[in-house]
PDB file of C-alpha atoms in Angstrom:
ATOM      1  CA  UNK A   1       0.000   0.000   0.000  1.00  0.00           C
ATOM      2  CA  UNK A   2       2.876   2.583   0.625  1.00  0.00           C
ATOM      3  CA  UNK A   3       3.961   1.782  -2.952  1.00  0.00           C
ATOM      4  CA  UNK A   4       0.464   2.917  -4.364  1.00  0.00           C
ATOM      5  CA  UNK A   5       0.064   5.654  -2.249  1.00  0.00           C
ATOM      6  CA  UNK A   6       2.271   8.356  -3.656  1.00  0.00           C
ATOM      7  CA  UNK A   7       1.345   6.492  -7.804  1.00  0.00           C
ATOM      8  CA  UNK A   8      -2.368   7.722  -6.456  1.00  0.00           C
ATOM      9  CA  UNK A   9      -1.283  11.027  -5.234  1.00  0.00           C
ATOM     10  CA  UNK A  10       0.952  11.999  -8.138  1.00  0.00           C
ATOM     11  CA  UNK A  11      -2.359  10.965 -10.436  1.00  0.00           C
ATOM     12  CA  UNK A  12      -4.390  13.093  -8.437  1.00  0.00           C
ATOM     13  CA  UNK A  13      -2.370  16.106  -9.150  1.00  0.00           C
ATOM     14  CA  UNK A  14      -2.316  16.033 -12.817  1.00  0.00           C
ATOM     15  CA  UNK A  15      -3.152  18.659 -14.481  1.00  0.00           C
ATOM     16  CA  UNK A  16      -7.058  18.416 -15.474  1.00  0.00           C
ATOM     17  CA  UNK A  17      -7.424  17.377 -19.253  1.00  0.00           C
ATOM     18  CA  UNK A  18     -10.954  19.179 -19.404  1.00  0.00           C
ATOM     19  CA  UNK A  19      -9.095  22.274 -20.342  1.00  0.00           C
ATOM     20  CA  UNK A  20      -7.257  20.571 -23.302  1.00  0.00           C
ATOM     21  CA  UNK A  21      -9.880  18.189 -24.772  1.00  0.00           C
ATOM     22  CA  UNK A  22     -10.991  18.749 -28.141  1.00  0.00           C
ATOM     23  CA  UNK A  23     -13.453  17.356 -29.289  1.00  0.00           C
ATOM     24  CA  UNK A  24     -13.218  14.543 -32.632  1.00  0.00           C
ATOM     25  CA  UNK A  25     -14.633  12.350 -34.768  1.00  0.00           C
ATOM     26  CA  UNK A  26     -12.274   9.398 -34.104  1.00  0.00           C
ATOM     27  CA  UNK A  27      -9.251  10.075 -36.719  1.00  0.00           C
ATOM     28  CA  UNK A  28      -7.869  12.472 -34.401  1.00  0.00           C
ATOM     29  CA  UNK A  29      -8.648  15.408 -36.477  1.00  0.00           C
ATOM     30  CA  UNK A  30     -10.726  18.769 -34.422  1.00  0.00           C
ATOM     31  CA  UNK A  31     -14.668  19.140 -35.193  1.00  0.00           C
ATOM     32  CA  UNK A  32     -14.954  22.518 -33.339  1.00  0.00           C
ATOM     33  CA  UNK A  33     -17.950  23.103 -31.307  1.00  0.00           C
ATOM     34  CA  UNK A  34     -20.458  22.692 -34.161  1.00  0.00           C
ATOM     35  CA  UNK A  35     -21.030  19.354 -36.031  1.00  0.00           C
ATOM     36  CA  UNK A  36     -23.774  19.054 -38.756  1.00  0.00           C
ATOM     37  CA  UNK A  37     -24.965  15.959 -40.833  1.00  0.00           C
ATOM     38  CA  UNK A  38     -27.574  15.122 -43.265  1.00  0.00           C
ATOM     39  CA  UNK A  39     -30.286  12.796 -42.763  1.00  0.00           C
ATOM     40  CA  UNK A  40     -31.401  12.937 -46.116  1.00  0.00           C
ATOM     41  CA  UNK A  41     -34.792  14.339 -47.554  1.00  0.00           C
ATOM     42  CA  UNK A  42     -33.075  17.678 -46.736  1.00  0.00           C
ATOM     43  CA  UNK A  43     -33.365  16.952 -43.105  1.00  0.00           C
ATOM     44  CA  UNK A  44     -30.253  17.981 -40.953  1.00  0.00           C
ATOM     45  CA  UNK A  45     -28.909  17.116 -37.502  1.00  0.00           C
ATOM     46  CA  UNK A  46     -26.987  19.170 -35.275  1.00  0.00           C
ATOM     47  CA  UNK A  47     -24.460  18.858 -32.125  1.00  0.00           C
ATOM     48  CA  UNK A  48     -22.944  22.273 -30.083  1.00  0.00           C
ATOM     49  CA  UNK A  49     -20.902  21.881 -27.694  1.00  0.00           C
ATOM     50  CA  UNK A  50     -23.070  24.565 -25.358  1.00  0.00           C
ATOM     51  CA  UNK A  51     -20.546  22.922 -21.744  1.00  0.00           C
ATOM     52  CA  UNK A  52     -19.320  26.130 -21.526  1.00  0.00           C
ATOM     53  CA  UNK A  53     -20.472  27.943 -18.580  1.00  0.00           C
ATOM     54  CA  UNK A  54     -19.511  32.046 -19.626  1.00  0.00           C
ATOM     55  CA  UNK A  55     -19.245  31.605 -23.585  1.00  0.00           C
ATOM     56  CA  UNK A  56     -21.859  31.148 -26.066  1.00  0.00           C
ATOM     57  CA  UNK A  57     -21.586  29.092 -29.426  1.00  0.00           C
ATOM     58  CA  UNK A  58     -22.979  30.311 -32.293  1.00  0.00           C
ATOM     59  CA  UNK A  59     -25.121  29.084 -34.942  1.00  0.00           C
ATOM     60  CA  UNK A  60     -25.411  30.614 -38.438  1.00  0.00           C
ATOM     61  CA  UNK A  61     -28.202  28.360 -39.792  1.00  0.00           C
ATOM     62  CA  UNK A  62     -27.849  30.190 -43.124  1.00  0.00           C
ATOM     63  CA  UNK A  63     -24.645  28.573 -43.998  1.00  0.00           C
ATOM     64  CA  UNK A  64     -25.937  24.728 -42.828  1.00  0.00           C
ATOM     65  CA  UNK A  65     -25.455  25.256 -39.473  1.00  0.00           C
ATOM     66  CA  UNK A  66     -21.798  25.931 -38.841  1.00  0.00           C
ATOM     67  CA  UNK A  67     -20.280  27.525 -36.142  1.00  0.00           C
ATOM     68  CA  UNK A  68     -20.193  31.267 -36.301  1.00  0.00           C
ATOM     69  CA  UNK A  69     -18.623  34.121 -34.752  1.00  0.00           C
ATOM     70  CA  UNK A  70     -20.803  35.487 -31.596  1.00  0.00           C
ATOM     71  CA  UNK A  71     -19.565  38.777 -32.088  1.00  0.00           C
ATOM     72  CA  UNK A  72     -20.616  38.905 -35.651  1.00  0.00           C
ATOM     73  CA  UNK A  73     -24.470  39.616 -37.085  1.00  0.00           C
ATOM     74  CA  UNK A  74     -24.829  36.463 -39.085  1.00  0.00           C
ATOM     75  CA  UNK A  75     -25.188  33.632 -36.351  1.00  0.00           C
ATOM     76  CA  UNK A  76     -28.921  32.853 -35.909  1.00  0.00           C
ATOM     77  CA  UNK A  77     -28.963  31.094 -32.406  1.00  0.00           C
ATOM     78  CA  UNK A  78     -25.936  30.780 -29.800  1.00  0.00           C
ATOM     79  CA  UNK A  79     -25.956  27.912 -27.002  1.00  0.00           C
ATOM     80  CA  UNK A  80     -24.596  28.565 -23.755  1.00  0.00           C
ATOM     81  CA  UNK A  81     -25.487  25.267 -21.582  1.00  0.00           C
ATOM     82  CA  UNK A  82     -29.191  24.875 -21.965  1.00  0.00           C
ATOM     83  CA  UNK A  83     -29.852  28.253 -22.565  1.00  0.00           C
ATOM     84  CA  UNK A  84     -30.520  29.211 -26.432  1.00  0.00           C
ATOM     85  CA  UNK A  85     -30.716  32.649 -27.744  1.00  0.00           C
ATOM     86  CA  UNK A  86     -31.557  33.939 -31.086  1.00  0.00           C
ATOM     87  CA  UNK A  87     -30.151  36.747 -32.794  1.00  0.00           C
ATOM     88  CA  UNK A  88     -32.896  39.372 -32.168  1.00  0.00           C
ATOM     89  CA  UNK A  89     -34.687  41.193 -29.281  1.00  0.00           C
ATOM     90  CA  UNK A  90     -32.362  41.673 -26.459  1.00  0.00           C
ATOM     91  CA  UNK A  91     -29.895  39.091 -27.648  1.00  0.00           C
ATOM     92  CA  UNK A  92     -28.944  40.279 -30.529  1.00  0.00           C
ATOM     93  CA  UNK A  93     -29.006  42.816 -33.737  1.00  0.00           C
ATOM     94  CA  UNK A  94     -30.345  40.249 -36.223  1.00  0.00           C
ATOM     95  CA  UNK A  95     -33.984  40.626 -36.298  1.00  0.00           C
ATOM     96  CA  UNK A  96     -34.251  36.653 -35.606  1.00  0.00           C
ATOM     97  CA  UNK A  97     -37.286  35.601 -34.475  1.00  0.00           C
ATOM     98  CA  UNK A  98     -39.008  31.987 -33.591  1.00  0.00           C
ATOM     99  CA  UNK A  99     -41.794  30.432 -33.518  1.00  0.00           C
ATOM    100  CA  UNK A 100     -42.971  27.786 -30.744  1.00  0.00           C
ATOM    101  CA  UNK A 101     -44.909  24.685 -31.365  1.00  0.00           C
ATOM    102  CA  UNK A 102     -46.740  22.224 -28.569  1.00  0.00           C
ATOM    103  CA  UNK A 103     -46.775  18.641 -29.113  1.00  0.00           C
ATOM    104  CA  UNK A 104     -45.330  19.083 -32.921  1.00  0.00           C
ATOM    105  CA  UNK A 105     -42.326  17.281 -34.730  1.00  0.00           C
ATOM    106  CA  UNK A 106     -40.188  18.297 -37.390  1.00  0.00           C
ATOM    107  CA  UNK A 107     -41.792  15.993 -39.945  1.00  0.00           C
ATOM    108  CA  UNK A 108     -45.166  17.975 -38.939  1.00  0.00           C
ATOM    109  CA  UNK A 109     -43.698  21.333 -39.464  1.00  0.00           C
ATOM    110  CA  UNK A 110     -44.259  21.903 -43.355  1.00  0.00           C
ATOM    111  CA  UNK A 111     -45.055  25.365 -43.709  1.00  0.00           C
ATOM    112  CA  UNK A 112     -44.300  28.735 -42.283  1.00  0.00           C
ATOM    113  CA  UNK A 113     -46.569  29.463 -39.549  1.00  0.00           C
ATOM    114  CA  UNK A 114     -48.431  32.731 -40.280  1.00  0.00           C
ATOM    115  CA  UNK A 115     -48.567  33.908 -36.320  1.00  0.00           C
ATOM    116  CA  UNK A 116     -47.070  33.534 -33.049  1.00  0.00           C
ATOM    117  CA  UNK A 117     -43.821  34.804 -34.331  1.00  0.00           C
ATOM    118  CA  UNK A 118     -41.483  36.208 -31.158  1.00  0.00           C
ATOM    119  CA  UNK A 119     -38.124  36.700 -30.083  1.00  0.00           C
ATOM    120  CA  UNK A 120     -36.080  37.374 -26.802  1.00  0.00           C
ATOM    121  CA  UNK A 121     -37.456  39.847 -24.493  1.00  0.00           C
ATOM    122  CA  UNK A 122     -35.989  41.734 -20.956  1.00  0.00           C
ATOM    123  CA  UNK A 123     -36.510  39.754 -18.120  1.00  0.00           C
ATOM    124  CA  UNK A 124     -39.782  39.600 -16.995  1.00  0.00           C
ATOM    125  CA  UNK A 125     -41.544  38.364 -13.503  1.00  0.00           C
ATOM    126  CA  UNK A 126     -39.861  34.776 -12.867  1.00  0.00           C
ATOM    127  CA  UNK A 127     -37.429  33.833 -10.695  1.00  0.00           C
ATOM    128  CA  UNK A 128     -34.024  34.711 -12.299  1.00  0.00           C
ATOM    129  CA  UNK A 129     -32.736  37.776 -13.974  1.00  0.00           C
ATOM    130  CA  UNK A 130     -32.283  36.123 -17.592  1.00  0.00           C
ATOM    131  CA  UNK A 131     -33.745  37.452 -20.582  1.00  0.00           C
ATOM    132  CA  UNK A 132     -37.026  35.555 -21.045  1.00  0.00           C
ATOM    133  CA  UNK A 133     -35.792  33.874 -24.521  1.00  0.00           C
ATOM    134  CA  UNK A 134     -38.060  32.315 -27.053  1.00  0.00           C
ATOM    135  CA  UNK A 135     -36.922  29.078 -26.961  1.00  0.00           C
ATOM    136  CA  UNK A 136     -36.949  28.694 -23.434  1.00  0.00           C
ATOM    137  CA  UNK A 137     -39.665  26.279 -23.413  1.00  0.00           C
ATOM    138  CA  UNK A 138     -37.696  23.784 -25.282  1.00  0.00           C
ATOM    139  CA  UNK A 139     -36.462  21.199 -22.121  1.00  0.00           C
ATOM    140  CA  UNK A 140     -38.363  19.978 -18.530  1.00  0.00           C
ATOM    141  CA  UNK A 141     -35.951  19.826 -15.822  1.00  0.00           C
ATOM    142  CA  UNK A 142     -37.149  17.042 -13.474  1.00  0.00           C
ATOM    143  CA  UNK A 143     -36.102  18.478  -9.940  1.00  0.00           C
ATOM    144  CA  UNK A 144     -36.125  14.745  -8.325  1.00  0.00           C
ATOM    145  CA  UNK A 145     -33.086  13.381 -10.607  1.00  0.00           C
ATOM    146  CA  UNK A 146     -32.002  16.663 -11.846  1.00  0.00           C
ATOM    147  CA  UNK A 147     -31.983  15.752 -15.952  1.00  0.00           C
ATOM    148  CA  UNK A 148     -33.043  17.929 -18.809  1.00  0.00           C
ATOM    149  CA  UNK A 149     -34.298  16.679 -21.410  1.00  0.00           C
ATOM    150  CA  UNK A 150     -36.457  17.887 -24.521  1.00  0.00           C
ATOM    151  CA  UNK A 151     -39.602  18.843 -24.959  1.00  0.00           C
ATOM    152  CA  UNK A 152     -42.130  17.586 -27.208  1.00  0.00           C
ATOM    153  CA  UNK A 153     -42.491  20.793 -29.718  1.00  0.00           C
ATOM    154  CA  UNK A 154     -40.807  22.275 -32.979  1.00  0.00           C
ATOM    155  CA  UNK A 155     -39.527  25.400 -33.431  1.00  0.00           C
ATOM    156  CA  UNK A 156     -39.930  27.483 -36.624  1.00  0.00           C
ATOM    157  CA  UNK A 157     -37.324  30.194 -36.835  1.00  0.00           C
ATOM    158  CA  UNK A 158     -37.005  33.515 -39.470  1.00  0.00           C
ATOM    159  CA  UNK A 159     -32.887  33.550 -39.626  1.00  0.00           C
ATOM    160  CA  UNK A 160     -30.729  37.309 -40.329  1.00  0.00           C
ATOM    161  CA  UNK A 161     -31.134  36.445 -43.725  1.00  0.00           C
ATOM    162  CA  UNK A 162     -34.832  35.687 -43.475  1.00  0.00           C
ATOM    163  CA  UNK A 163     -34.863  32.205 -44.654  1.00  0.00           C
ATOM    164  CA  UNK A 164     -37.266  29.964 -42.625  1.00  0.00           C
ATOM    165  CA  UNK A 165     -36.555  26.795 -40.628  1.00  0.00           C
ATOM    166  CA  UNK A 166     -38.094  24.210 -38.429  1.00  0.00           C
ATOM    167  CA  UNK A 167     -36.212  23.036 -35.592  1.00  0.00           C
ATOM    168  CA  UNK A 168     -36.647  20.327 -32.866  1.00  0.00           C
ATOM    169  CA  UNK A 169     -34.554  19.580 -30.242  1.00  0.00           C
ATOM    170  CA  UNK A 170     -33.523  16.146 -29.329  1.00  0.00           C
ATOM    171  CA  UNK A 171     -30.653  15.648 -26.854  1.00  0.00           C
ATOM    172  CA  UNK A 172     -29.295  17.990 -23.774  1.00  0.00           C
ATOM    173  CA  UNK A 173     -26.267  14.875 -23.211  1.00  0.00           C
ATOM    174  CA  UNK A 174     -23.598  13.378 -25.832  1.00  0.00           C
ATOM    175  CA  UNK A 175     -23.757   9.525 -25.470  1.00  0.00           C
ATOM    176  CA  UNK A 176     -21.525   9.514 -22.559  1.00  0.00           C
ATOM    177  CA  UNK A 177     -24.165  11.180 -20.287  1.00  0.00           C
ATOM    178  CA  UNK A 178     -22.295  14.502 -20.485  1.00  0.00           C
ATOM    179  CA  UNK A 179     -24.439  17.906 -20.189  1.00  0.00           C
ATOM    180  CA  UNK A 180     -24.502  20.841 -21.964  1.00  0.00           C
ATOM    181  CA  UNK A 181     -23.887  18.368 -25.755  1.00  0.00           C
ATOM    182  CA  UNK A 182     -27.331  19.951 -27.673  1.00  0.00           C
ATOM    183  CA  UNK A 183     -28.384  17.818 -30.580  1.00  0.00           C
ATOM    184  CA  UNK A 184     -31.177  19.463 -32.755  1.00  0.00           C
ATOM    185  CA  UNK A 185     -32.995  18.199 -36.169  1.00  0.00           C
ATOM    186  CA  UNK A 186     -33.913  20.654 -38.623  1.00  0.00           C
ATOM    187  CA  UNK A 187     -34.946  21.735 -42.334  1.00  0.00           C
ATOM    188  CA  UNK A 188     -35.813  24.827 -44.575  1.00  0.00           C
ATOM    189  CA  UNK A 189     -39.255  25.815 -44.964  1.00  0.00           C
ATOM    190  CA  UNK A 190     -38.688  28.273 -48.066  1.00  0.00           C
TER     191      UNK A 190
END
């Protein structure tokens, strides 16, 4: 035991790879923070890696989803943990707006809605100091075990560019069980 004692202690005070990972596909080559595939039929799935706690990643759903600049006017939504925002409102300069839909699926989503169009908004009576943002309603959070996951709606959105989209959210953790992983399905409506 006094052999493995000071193997344990030198382990424990390695330096933590969580600052260092980056994230892959397997070959060893970097993703970034936003990975987008096709389904097929012209629907598309999305991953962001939204673990950061301070930092938001961008989405510019324009250009097929990829990752775009926060600072810049193009990105449509941004990620930060389970928080989305969309480039309008409060949030942002874009003049993005969404659209949210109880109960519905992406497959049932096949034309632009013609009402209920919003976007983020100040903070309003609840109990944090957040802007209330649009897509908000799009996870429960069970309070007993503490997991997010989605809820059963689609999302329409108008992007910067005004191009139209229907979203639904899927996944809050990667495969591993780790948070803050968002995995969305969507397609273009015009």
């Amino acid at each position: 035991m006094t052999r493995v004692l000071p193997v344990l202690l030198a382990l424990g005070c390695a330096p933590s790879l969580s600052e260092t990972h980056v994230w892959d596909d397997g070959d060893g080559s970097a993703l970034g923070k936003v990975v987008t595939s096709g389904e097929g039929d012209g629907v598309m799935s999305t991953t962001v890696d939204a673990t950061d706690a301070t930092a938001w990643t961008a989405v510019d759903l324009d250009a097929d989803a990829v990752e775009a600049d926060y600072g810049d006017d193009v990105w449509d939504l941004a990620f930060q943990r389970f928080e989305i925002a969309v480039n309008g409102g409060v949030t942002g300069p874009g003049g993005v707006e969404a659209v949210f839909m109880e109960g519905l699926e992406l497959s049932d989503v096949t034309a632009i809605p013609d009402e209920g169009w919003a976007t983020d908004e100040p903070d309003g009576p609840d109990e944090n100091a957040l802007p209330d943002y649009v897509f908000r309603p799009w996870f429960d959070y069970d309070g007993d075990t503490h997991v997010v996951s989605a809820h059963p709606a689609a999302f329409a959105v108008r992007s910067t560019e005004g191009r139209h989209f229907a979203l639904q959210m899927l996944e809050y953790y990667d495969d591993a069980g780790s948070p803050g992983m968002i995995t969305f399905r969507w397609k273009r409506l015009d």
